[in-house]
Amino acid sequence: MALIVQKYGGSSVADPVCMKRVAQRVAETKREGHSVVVVVSAMGKSTDQLIALARQVNSTPREREMDMLLATGEQISIAILAMALDAEGIQAVSMTGAQAGIRTDHVHTKAKITGIEPRRVHEALDKGNVVIVAGFQGLNPNNDISTLGRGGSDLTAVAMAAAMNADLCQIFTDVDGVYTCDPRIVPDAKKLDVVSYDEMLELASLGAKVLQSRSVEFAKKYNVNLEVLSSFEKLPGTIIREEVKDMEDIVVRGVAIDKNQAKVTLQSLKDAPGVAARVFQHLAENTINVDMIVQNVSEQGVTDMSFTVPQTDLPRTRTVVDTIIHEVANRGVKYDEDIAKVSIVGIGMRSHSGVAHTMFKALADNNINIEMIATSEIKVSVVIEKNKADTAARVLHAAFKLAE
Ligand code: ADP
Ligand code: ASP
Ligand code: MG
């Protein structure tokens, strides 16, 4: 008998038919004799709908109240699934994040989990229940409800699996695994049987939303056995695990696309020690996650610097940058939301050369201009015009022969 954590995403619990399908899947696992903890997301697009609802009454709602509102989506799901399981003849009990013992830091809307005390979950399991935990939420040190950032139910599942020393964490979703690229954008993308934690971490942080990146970070740190699979069909999924030697034979494992970035360019920035530190200190104090940073060569004591931020952080970035820009740059600041980041990822890049050349040539041959470049040991990312992102992904998928 194993302890299994199963997570079902929004599209897998979108309506009563889906809820019943999930209940049957959970019931099957329970009847096989396993202990089952289920983590669920809000039904369908309800988190988006709640965000839109908030904006109708306030264009910049307070984050504490946003968390109070958004957490209700998952709370509906846990109760409905518990009822559906009951109807299947399976004893189940639902718990909010707080009831399941999930504690977070103070940061509203993208809180970090600081600890899990799953005593009630263990007690309920010991009494023979399936325990259904609300994804995406926890309790902060003020005893206020916090949420873990978009896609955060993945993190709830992995963190519960780690805290409870579960044998397996299964992420059920609307695709049957992790593909070489988003199969909705690249139709000939191929399902991967196995991906290393590091590759999955890069793919997820670079835009492959099939897993939330922090959940992968957690899985790697605590060595959680992680699997992504379909909630709609019974097919083998993708295993995410520690790398083994022959994984390096494949140079590029996948392509990721991120259309939710914005580029900020500080024009004629004073080229003096401490200027960059000043700008980024203000951004950090406002918990804005800066991603790619590029600084041009300095000419006559000034330079241009560009960086990217998540589009959702752009309003706050504008406020921060607009207040200090006159002190640090002569020609002001430009904001560009019409960009996307396209990346190739693979641990094989460590031991193969010519990868950047193949990438840049494929883009050039298709008349796609590169605005920014960033590399690490196992990825190359470029910022390009947003409306060329899908074409770029297909072109790179073909250039690295990922469909073969
Ligand atoms: P859930 O609601 O189950 O959390 P998400 O919408 O967050 O599901 O994630 C699943 C989606 O991720 C898929 O429908 C797919 O379009 C997208 N996706 C992006 N990149 C990939 C990839 N490399 N492999 C599989 N799916 C991907
Ligand atoms: N419901 C939340 C969201 O839409 C969390 C999740 O689905 O993982 O982001
Ligand atoms: Mg998701």
CSV table of C-alpha atoms and ligand atoms in Angstrom, one decimal:
chain,number,residue,atom,x,y,z
A,1,MET,CA,0.0,0.0,0.0
A,2,ALA,CA,1.4,3.4,-1.0
A,3,LEU,CA,0.7,7.0,-0.1
A,4,ILE,CA,-0.2,8.8,-3.3
A,5,VAL,CA,-0.8,12.5,-3.8
A,6,GLN,CA,-2.9,13.2,-6.9
A,7,LYS,CA,-3.5,16.8,-8.2
A,8,TYR,CA,-6.3,17.7,-10.6
A,9,GLY,CA,-6.0,21.0,-12.4
A,10,GLY,CA,-8.8,23.5,-13.4
A,11,SER,CA,-9.8,21.9,-16.7
A,12,SER,CA,-9.9,18.5,-15.1
A,13,VAL,CA,-12.5,19.7,-12.6
A,14,ALA,CA,-14.3,22.2,-14.9
A,15,ASP,CA,-17.8,20.9,-14.5
A,16,PRO,CA,-19.9,18.2,-12.8
A,17,VAL,CA,-19.1,15.6,-15.4
A,18,CYS,CA,-15.3,16.2,-15.0
A,19,MET,CA,-15.8,16.1,-11.2
A,20,LYS,CA,-17.4,12.7,-11.4
A,21,ARG,CA,-14.6,11.5,-13.7
A,22,VAL,CA,-12.1,12.6,-11.2
A,23,ALA,CA,-14.0,11.0,-8.4
A,24,GLN,CA,-14.0,7.7,-10.2
A,25,ARG,CA,-10.2,8.0,-10.8
A,26,VAL,CA,-9.6,8.7,-7.2
A,27,ALA,CA,-12.0,5.9,-6.1
A,28,GLU,CA,-10.1,3.4,-8.3
A,29,THR,CA,-6.8,4.4,-6.6
A,30,LYS,CA,-8.3,4.1,-3.2
A,31,ARG,CA,-9.9,0.7,-4.0
A,32,GLU,CA,-6.5,-0.5,-5.1
A,33,GLY,CA,-5.6,-0.2,-1.4
A,34,HIS,CA,-3.6,3.1,-1.4
A,35,SER,CA,-3.9,6.0,0.9
A,36,VAL,CA,-4.9,9.0,-1.3
A,37,VAL,CA,-4.5,12.7,-0.8
A,38,VAL,CA,-6.1,14.7,-3.5
A,39,VAL,CA,-5.2,18.4,-4.3
A,40,VAL,CA,-7.6,20.3,-6.5
A,41,SER,CA,-7.6,23.6,-8.4
A,42,ALA,CA,-10.5,26.0,-8.9
A,43,MET,CA,-13.1,24.8,-11.4
A,44,GLY,CA,-12.3,25.7,-15.0
A,45,LYS,CA,-11.5,29.3,-15.5
A,46,SER,CA,-13.0,30.4,-12.2
A,47,THR,CA,-9.8,32.0,-10.9
A,48,ASP,CA,-9.7,34.3,-14.0
A,49,GLN,CA,-13.3,35.1,-13.5
A,50,LEU,CA,-12.8,36.0,-9.8
A,51,ILE,CA,-9.9,38.3,-10.9
A,52,ALA,CA,-12.1,40.0,-13.4
A,53,LEU,CA,-14.8,40.4,-10.8
A,54,ALA,CA,-12.4,42.1,-8.4
A,55,ARG,CA,-11.3,44.5,-11.2
A,56,GLN,CA,-14.9,45.6,-11.8
A,57,VAL,CA,-15.0,47.2,-8.4
A,58,ASN,CA,-11.4,48.3,-8.0
A,59,SER,CA,-8.6,48.5,-10.7
A,60,THR,CA,-5.9,47.8,-8.1
A,61,PRO,CA,-7.5,45.7,-5.4
A,62,ARG,CA,-5.5,45.1,-2.1
A,63,GLU,CA,-3.6,41.9,-2.3
A,64,ARG,CA,-4.9,40.6,1.1
A,65,GLU,CA,-8.4,40.8,-0.2
A,66,MET,CA,-7.4,39.3,-3.6
A,67,ASP,CA,-6.2,36.2,-1.7
A,68,MET,CA,-9.3,36.1,0.4
A,69,LEU,CA,-11.3,36.1,-2.9
A,70,LEU,CA,-9.2,33.8,-5.0
A,71,ALA,CA,-9.0,31.1,-2.3
A,72,THR,CA,-12.7,30.6,-2.6
A,73,GLY,CA,-12.3,29.0,-6.0
A,74,GLU,CA,-10.4,26.0,-4.6
A,75,GLN,CA,-12.8,25.8,-1.7
A,76,ILE,CA,-15.7,25.1,-4.0
A,77,SER,CA,-13.8,22.4,-5.7
A,78,ILE,CA,-12.8,20.5,-2.5
A,79,ALA,CA,-16.4,20.4,-1.3
A,80,ILE,CA,-17.8,19.3,-4.6
A,81,LEU,CA,-15.3,16.6,-5.1
A,82,ALA,CA,-15.9,15.3,-1.5
A,83,MET,CA,-19.6,15.1,-2.4
A,84,ALA,CA,-18.8,13.3,-5.7
A,85,LEU,CA,-16.6,10.8,-3.9
A,86,ASP,CA,-19.3,10.2,-1.3
A,87,ALA,CA,-21.7,9.4,-4.1
A,88,GLU,CA,-19.1,6.9,-5.4
A,89,GLY,CA,-19.2,5.2,-1.9
A,90,ILE,CA,-15.8,6.5,-0.9
A,91,GLN,CA,-15.4,8.2,2.5
A,92,ALA,CA,-13.8,11.6,1.9
A,93,VAL,CA,-13.1,14.8,3.8
A,94,SER,CA,-12.2,18.2,2.4
A,95,MET,CA,-9.7,20.6,4.0
A,96,THR,CA,-8.6,24.1,3.2
A,97,GLY,CA,-4.9,24.8,3.0
A,98,ALA,CA,-5.0,26.2,6.6
A,99,GLN,CA,-6.8,23.0,7.8
A,100,ALA,CA,-4.2,20.9,6.1
A,101,GLY,CA,-1.5,22.7,8.0
A,102,ILE,CA,0.1,24.7,5.1
A,103,ARG,CA,1.9,27.8,6.4
A,104,THR,CA,3.3,30.5,4.3
A,105,ASP,CA,5.3,33.8,4.5
A,106,HIS,CA,3.6,37.2,4.5
A,107,VAL,CA,3.8,37.9,0.7
A,108,HIS,CA,0.2,38.0,-0.6
A,109,THR,CA,-0.7,36.6,-4.1
A,110,LYS,CA,2.7,34.8,-4.4
A,111,ALA,CA,3.4,33.5,-1.0
A,112,LYS,CA,6.1,30.9,-0.3
A,113,ILE,CA,5.4,27.8,1.7
A,114,THR,CA,7.4,28.0,5.0
A,115,GLY,CA,6.2,24.7,6.5
A,116,ILE,CA,3.5,22.1,6.5
A,117,GLU,CA,2.1,20.4,9.6
A,118,PRO,CA,-0.1,17.7,8.2
A,119,ARG,CA,-1.4,16.3,11.5
A,120,ARG,CA,-5.1,16.5,10.6
A,121,VAL,CA,-4.4,15.0,7.1
A,122,HIS,CA,-2.7,12.0,8.7
A,123,GLU,CA,-5.5,11.6,11.2
A,124,ALA,CA,-8.2,11.7,8.5
A,125,LEU,CA,-6.2,9.2,6.4
A,126,ASP,CA,-5.8,6.9,9.3
A,127,LYS,CA,-9.6,6.8,9.7
A,128,GLY,CA,-9.8,5.6,6.1
A,129,ASN,CA,-10.7,8.8,4.4
A,130,VAL,CA,-9.5,10.2,1.1
A,131,VAL,CA,-8.3,13.7,2.1
A,132,ILE,CA,-9.1,16.5,-0.4
A,133,VAL,CA,-6.9,19.6,0.0
A,134,ALA,CA,-7.5,23.0,-1.5
A,135,GLY,CA,-4.6,23.8,-3.8
A,136,PHE,CA,-3.0,27.2,-4.2
A,137,GLN,CA,-3.6,28.5,-0.6
A,138,GLY,CA,-2.1,28.6,2.9
A,139,LEU,CA,-2.2,30.6,6.1
A,140,ASN,CA,0.4,33.3,6.7
A,141,PRO,CA,1.9,34.4,10.1
A,142,ASN,CA,-1.0,36.9,10.6
A,143,ASN,CA,-3.5,34.0,10.3
A,144,ASP,CA,-4.6,35.5,7.0
A,145,ILE,CA,-5.3,33.4,3.9
A,146,SER,CA,-2.5,33.6,1.3
A,147,THR,CA,-2.2,32.2,-2.2
A,148,LEU,CA,0.9,30.7,-3.9
A,149,GLY,CA,0.9,32.4,-7.3
A,150,ARG,CA,-0.8,31.3,-10.5
A,151,GLY,CA,-0.6,27.6,-11.1
A,152,GLY,CA,0.1,27.2,-7.4
A,153,SER,CA,-1.9,24.0,-6.9
A,154,ASP,CA,1.0,22.1,-8.4
A,155,LEU,CA,3.1,23.4,-5.6
A,156,THR,CA,0.5,22.4,-2.9
A,157,ALA,CA,0.6,18.9,-4.3
A,158,VAL,CA,4.4,18.5,-4.4
A,159,ALA,CA,4.8,20.2,-1.0
A,160,MET,CA,2.2,17.9,0.6
A,161,ALA,CA,3.9,14.9,-1.0
A,162,ALA,CA,7.3,16.0,0.4
A,163,ALA,CA,5.9,16.8,3.9
A,164,MET,CA,4.1,13.5,4.1
A,165,ASN,CA,6.9,11.5,2.5
A,166,ALA,CA,4.5,10.2,-0.1
A,167,ASP,CA,5.6,7.5,-2.5
A,168,LEU,CA,4.3,9.3,-5.6
A,169,CYS,CA,2.9,12.7,-6.7
A,170,GLN,CA,0.8,12.6,-9.8
A,171,ILE,CA,-0.2,15.8,-11.6
A,172,PHE,CA,-3.3,15.1,-13.7
A,173,THR,CA,-4.0,17.7,-16.4
A,174,ASP,CA,-5.6,18.2,-19.8
A,175,VAL,CA,-2.5,16.9,-21.7
A,176,ASP,CA,-1.1,13.4,-21.3
A,177,GLY,CA,2.4,14.5,-20.3
A,178,VAL,CA,5.2,16.9,-20.8
A,179,TYR,CA,5.8,17.5,-24.5
A,180,THR,CA,8.8,18.8,-26.4
A,181,CYS,CA,6.8,22.0,-26.8
A,182,ASP,CA,3.3,23.2,-26.0
A,183,PRO,CA,1.3,20.8,-28.2
A,184,ARG,CA,-1.4,23.5,-28.7
A,185,ILE,CA,1.2,25.6,-30.5
A,186,VAL,CA,3.5,23.0,-32.1
A,187,PRO,CA,1.2,20.3,-33.4
A,188,ASP,CA,4.0,17.7,-34.0
A,189,ALA,CA,5.4,18.1,-30.5
A,190,LYS,CA,6.3,14.7,-29.0
A,191,LYS,CA,5.5,13.4,-25.5
A,192,LEU,CA,8.5,12.8,-23.4
A,193,ASP,CA,8.7,9.7,-21.3
A,194,VAL,CA,11.2,11.2,-18.9
A,195,VAL,CA,12.6,14.7,-18.1
A,196,SER,CA,15.2,15.6,-15.5
A,197,TYR,CA,14.3,17.9,-12.7
A,198,ASP,CA,16.7,20.6,-14.0
A,199,GLU,CA,15.3,20.5,-17.5
A,200,MET,CA,11.7,20.6,-16.2
A,201,LEU,CA,12.6,23.5,-13.9
A,202,GLU,CA,14.0,25.5,-16.9
A,203,LEU,CA,11.1,24.6,-19.2
A,204,ALA,CA,8.6,25.6,-16.4
A,205,SER,CA,10.3,28.8,-15.5
A,206,LEU,CA,10.6,29.7,-19.2
A,207,GLY,CA,6.9,29.4,-19.9
A,208,ALA,CA,5.8,25.7,-20.1
A,209,LYS,CA,2.9,26.1,-17.8
A,210,VAL,CA,2.2,22.4,-17.6
A,211,LEU,CA,4.0,22.6,-14.2
A,212,GLN,CA,4.4,25.6,-12.0
A,213,SER,CA,8.2,26.2,-11.7
A,214,ARG,CA,8.3,26.4,-7.9
A,215,SER,CA,6.7,23.0,-7.7
A,216,VAL,CA,9.5,21.5,-9.7
A,217,GLU,CA,12.1,23.3,-7.5
A,218,PHE,CA,10.4,21.7,-4.5
A,219,ALA,CA,10.3,18.3,-6.1
A,220,LYS,CA,14.0,18.4,-6.9
A,221,LYS,CA,14.9,19.6,-3.4
A,222,TYR,CA,12.9,16.9,-1.6
A,223,ASN,CA,13.4,14.2,-4.3
A,224,VAL,CA,9.6,13.8,-4.9
A,225,ASN,CA,8.7,11.2,-7.5
A,226,LEU,CA,6.7,13.3,-9.9
A,227,GLU,CA,4.5,12.2,-12.8
A,228,VAL,CA,2.4,14.3,-15.2
A,229,LEU,CA,-0.5,12.5,-16.9
A,230,SER,CA,-4.0,13.0,-18.4
A,231,SER,CA,-7.1,13.1,-16.2
A,232,PHE,CA,-9.2,12.3,-19.3
A,233,GLU,CA,-7.5,9.2,-20.7
A,234,LYS,CA,-5.6,6.4,-19.2
A,235,LEU,CA,-2.2,6.7,-20.8
A,236,PRO,CA,1.3,6.6,-19.5
A,237,GLY,CA,2.5,10.1,-18.6
A,238,THR,CA,5.9,11.8,-18.2
A,239,ILE,CA,8.2,11.0,-15.2
A,240,ILE,CA,10.3,13.9,-13.8
A,241,ARG,CA,13.3,12.6,-12.0
A,242,GLU,CA,17.0,13.0,-11.1
A,243,GLU,CA,19.1,12.9,-14.2
A,244,VAL,CA,21.1,9.9,-15.3
A,245,LYS,CA,24.1,9.8,-17.6
A,246,ASP,CA,22.5,9.0,-20.9
A,247,MET,CA,20.0,11.9,-20.7
A,248,GLU,CA,22.9,14.2,-21.8
A,249,ASP,CA,22.8,12.5,-25.2
A,250,ILE,CA,19.9,14.6,-26.2
A,251,VAL,CA,21.0,18.2,-26.8
A,252,VAL,CA,17.7,20.0,-26.7
A,253,ARG,CA,14.8,18.4,-24.7
A,254,GLY,CA,12.2,21.0,-25.4
A,255,VAL,CA,11.2,24.5,-26.5
A,256,ALA,CA,9.3,26.9,-24.1
A,257,ILE,CA,7.4,30.0,-25.0
A,258,ASP,CA,6.5,32.9,-22.6
A,259,LYS,CA,4.2,35.6,-23.8
A,260,ASN,CA,3.7,37.1,-20.4
A,261,GLN,CA,6.8,39.2,-20.3
A,262,ALA,CA,7.4,42.9,-20.7
A,263,LYS,CA,10.6,44.7,-21.6
A,264,VAL,CA,11.8,47.8,-19.8
A,265,THR,CA,14.6,49.9,-21.4
A,266,LEU,CA,16.3,52.6,-19.4
A,267,GLN,CA,17.8,55.0,-22.0
A,268,SER,CA,21.1,56.8,-21.5
A,269,LEU,CA,21.6,55.4,-18.0
A,270,LYS,CA,24.5,57.0,-16.2
A,271,ASP,CA,27.4,54.6,-16.4
A,272,ALA,CA,28.7,54.9,-12.8
A,273,PRO,CA,29.1,52.4,-9.9
A,274,GLY,CA,25.9,51.9,-7.9
A,275,VAL,CA,23.4,53.0,-10.6
A,276,ALA,CA,22.2,49.5,-11.5
A,277,ALA,CA,22.2,48.5,-7.9
A,278,ARG,CA,19.9,51.5,-7.1
A,279,VAL,CA,17.4,50.6,-9.8
A,280,PHE,CA,17.3,46.9,-8.9
A,281,GLN,CA,17.1,47.6,-5.1
A,282,HIS,CA,13.9,49.5,-5.7
A,283,LEU,CA,12.5,46.7,-7.8
A,284,ALA,CA,13.5,44.1,-5.2
A,285,GLU,CA,11.9,46.0,-2.4
A,286,ASN,CA,8.6,45.9,-4.3
A,287,THR,CA,9.0,42.1,-4.9
A,288,ILE,CA,9.2,42.5,-8.6
A,289,ASN,CA,10.9,39.5,-10.3
A,290,VAL,CA,13.4,40.8,-12.8
A,291,ASP,CA,14.4,38.3,-15.4
A,292,MET,CA,16.7,38.9,-18.4
A,293,ILE,CA,19.0,41.9,-18.0
A,294,VAL,CA,21.1,43.3,-20.9
A,295,GLN,CA,23.4,46.3,-20.7
A,296,ASN,CA,24.9,47.9,-23.8
A,297,VAL,CA,28.5,49.1,-24.2
A,298,SER,CA,29.0,52.5,-22.6
A,299,GLU,CA,29.5,55.5,-24.7
A,300,GLN,CA,30.4,59.0,-23.3
A,301,GLY,CA,29.5,58.0,-19.8
A,302,VAL,CA,26.0,56.6,-20.6
A,303,THR,CA,24.6,53.2,-21.6
A,304,ASP,CA,21.2,51.6,-22.4
A,305,MET,CA,19.9,48.9,-20.1
A,306,SER,CA,17.0,46.6,-20.8
A,307,PHE,CA,15.4,44.0,-18.5
A,308,THR,CA,12.2,41.9,-18.6
A,309,VAL,CA,9.5,41.5,-15.9
A,310,PRO,CA,6.4,39.4,-15.8
A,311,GLN,CA,3.6,41.4,-17.4
A,312,THR,CA,1.5,41.2,-14.2
A,313,ASP,CA,4.3,43.1,-12.4
A,314,LEU,CA,4.4,45.9,-15.1
A,315,PRO,CA,2.1,48.3,-13.4
A,316,ARG,CA,4.2,48.2,-10.2
A,317,THR,CA,7.4,48.3,-12.2
A,318,ARG,CA,6.2,51.5,-13.9
A,319,THR,CA,5.4,53.1,-10.6
A,320,VAL,CA,8.8,52.2,-9.2
A,321,VAL,CA,10.9,53.1,-12.3
A,322,ASP,CA,8.9,56.3,-13.0
A,323,THR,CA,9.8,57.7,-9.6
A,324,ILE,CA,13.5,57.2,-9.9
A,325,ILE,CA,14.2,57.4,-13.6
A,326,HIS,CA,15.0,61.1,-13.7
A,327,GLU,CA,17.8,60.5,-11.2
A,328,VAL,CA,19.5,57.7,-13.1
A,329,ALA,CA,18.9,58.1,-16.8
A,330,ASN,CA,19.0,61.0,-19.2
A,331,ARG,CA,16.6,59.9,-21.9
A,332,GLY,CA,13.9,58.3,-19.7
A,333,VAL,CA,12.4,54.8,-20.0
A,334,LYS,CA,10.5,52.8,-22.6
A,335,TYR,CA,8.1,50.0,-21.8
A,336,ASP,CA,7.3,47.3,-24.4
A,337,GLU,CA,4.6,44.6,-23.9
A,338,ASP,CA,4.8,43.4,-27.4
A,339,ILE,CA,7.5,40.8,-26.7
A,340,ALA,CA,7.8,37.1,-26.1
A,341,LYS,CA,10.6,34.9,-24.8
A,342,VAL,CA,11.4,31.7,-26.7
A,343,SER,CA,13.9,29.3,-25.2
A,344,ILE,CA,15.5,25.9,-25.9
A,345,VAL,CA,16.4,23.7,-23.0
A,346,GLY,CA,18.5,20.5,-22.6
A,347,ILE,CA,21.1,19.2,-20.3
A,348,GLY,CA,23.0,17.9,-23.3
A,349,MET,CA,24.0,21.5,-24.1
A,350,ARG,CA,26.7,21.1,-21.4
A,351,SER,CA,28.6,18.7,-23.6
A,352,HIS,CA,27.6,19.7,-27.2
A,353,SER,CA,28.7,22.8,-29.1
A,354,GLY,CA,27.0,24.8,-31.9
A,355,VAL,CA,23.6,25.0,-30.2
A,356,ALA,CA,23.3,28.8,-30.2
A,357,HIS,CA,24.4,29.0,-33.8
A,358,THR,CA,21.7,26.5,-34.9
A,359,MET,CA,19.1,28.5,-33.0
A,360,PHE,CA,20.1,31.9,-34.2
A,361,LYS,CA,20.4,30.7,-37.8
A,362,ALA,CA,17.0,29.1,-37.8
A,363,LEU,CA,15.5,32.3,-36.5
A,364,ALA,CA,17.4,34.4,-39.0
A,365,ASP,CA,16.4,32.2,-41.9
A,366,ASN,CA,12.8,32.9,-41.0
A,367,ASN,CA,13.3,36.6,-40.6
A,368,ILE,CA,12.8,36.7,-36.9
A,369,ASN,CA,14.8,39.5,-35.2
A,370,ILE,CA,16.4,38.8,-31.8
A,371,GLU,CA,16.1,41.7,-29.3
A,372,MET,CA,17.8,40.1,-26.2
A,373,ILE,CA,19.7,36.9,-25.5
A,374,ALA,CA,20.3,35.1,-22.3
A,375,THR,CA,22.0,31.7,-21.7
A,376,SER,CA,22.8,29.3,-18.9
A,377,GLU,CA,24.5,26.0,-18.9
A,378,ILE,CA,21.3,24.2,-20.1
A,379,LYS,CA,19.3,26.9,-21.9
A,380,VAL,CA,19.3,29.6,-24.5
A,381,SER,CA,16.5,32.2,-24.5
A,382,VAL,CA,15.8,35.0,-26.9
A,383,VAL,CA,13.3,37.9,-26.7
A,384,ILE,CA,11.5,38.5,-30.0
A,385,GLU,CA,8.4,40.3,-31.2
A,386,LYS,CA,5.3,38.7,-29.7
A,387,ASN,CA,3.5,37.9,-32.9
A,388,LYS,CA,6.4,35.8,-34.1
A,389,ALA,CA,6.6,33.6,-31.0
A,390,ASP,CA,4.6,30.7,-32.3
A,391,THR,CA,6.5,30.6,-35.6
A,392,ALA,CA,9.8,30.8,-33.7
A,393,ALA,CA,8.8,27.8,-31.5
A,394,ARG,CA,7.8,25.7,-34.6
A,395,VAL,CA,11.0,26.7,-36.4
A,396,LEU,CA,13.2,25.8,-33.5
A,397,HIS,CA,11.3,22.6,-32.9
A,398,ALA,CA,12.1,21.6,-36.5
A,399,ALA,CA,15.7,22.9,-36.4
A,400,PHE,CA,16.5,20.6,-33.5
A,401,LYS,CA,14.5,17.7,-35.0
A,402,LEU,CA,12.4,17.4,-31.8
A,403,ALA,CA,9.6,15.6,-33.5
A,404,GLU,CA,11.8,12.7,-34.6
B,1,ADP,P1,-4.0,22.6,-15.2
B,1,ADP,O1,-5.3,23.3,-15.3
B,1,ADP,O2,-4.3,21.1,-15.2
B,1,ADP,O3,-3.1,23.0,-14.1
B,1,ADP,P2,-2.5,24.0,-17.2
B,1,ADP,O4,-3.3,24.7,-18.1
B,1,ADP,O5,-1.9,24.8,-16.0
B,1,ADP,O6,-3.3,22.8,-16.6
B,1,ADP,O7,-1.3,23.2,-17.9
B,1,ADP,C1,-1.6,22.4,-19.0
B,1,ADP,C2,-1.3,23.1,-20.3
B,1,ADP,O8,0.1,23.4,-20.4
B,1,ADP,C3,-1.6,22.3,-21.5
B,1,ADP,O9,-2.9,22.3,-21.9
B,1,ADP,C4,-0.6,22.9,-22.5
B,1,ADP,O10,-1.3,23.7,-23.4
B,1,ADP,C5,0.4,23.7,-21.7
B,1,ADP,N1,1.8,23.4,-22.0
B,1,ADP,C6,2.7,24.3,-22.2
B,1,ADP,N2,3.9,23.8,-22.5
B,1,ADP,C7,3.7,22.4,-22.4
B,1,ADP,C8,4.6,21.3,-22.6
B,1,ADP,N3,5.9,21.4,-22.9
B,1,ADP,N4,4.0,20.0,-22.5
B,1,ADP,C9,2.7,19.9,-22.2
B,1,ADP,N5,1.8,20.9,-22.0
B,1,ADP,C10,2.3,22.2,-22.2
B,2,ASP,N1,-6.6,28.2,-9.5
B,2,ASP,C1,-5.2,28.8,-9.5
B,2,ASP,C2,-4.9,29.3,-10.8
B,2,ASP,O1,-5.7,29.3,-11.7
B,2,ASP,C3,-4.2,27.7,-9.1
B,2,ASP,C4,-4.0,26.5,-10.0
B,2,ASP,O2,-4.9,26.3,-10.8
B,2,ASP,O3,-3.0,25.9,-9.9
B,2,ASP,O4,-3.8,29.8,-11.0
B,3,MG,MG,-1.6,24.5,-14.0
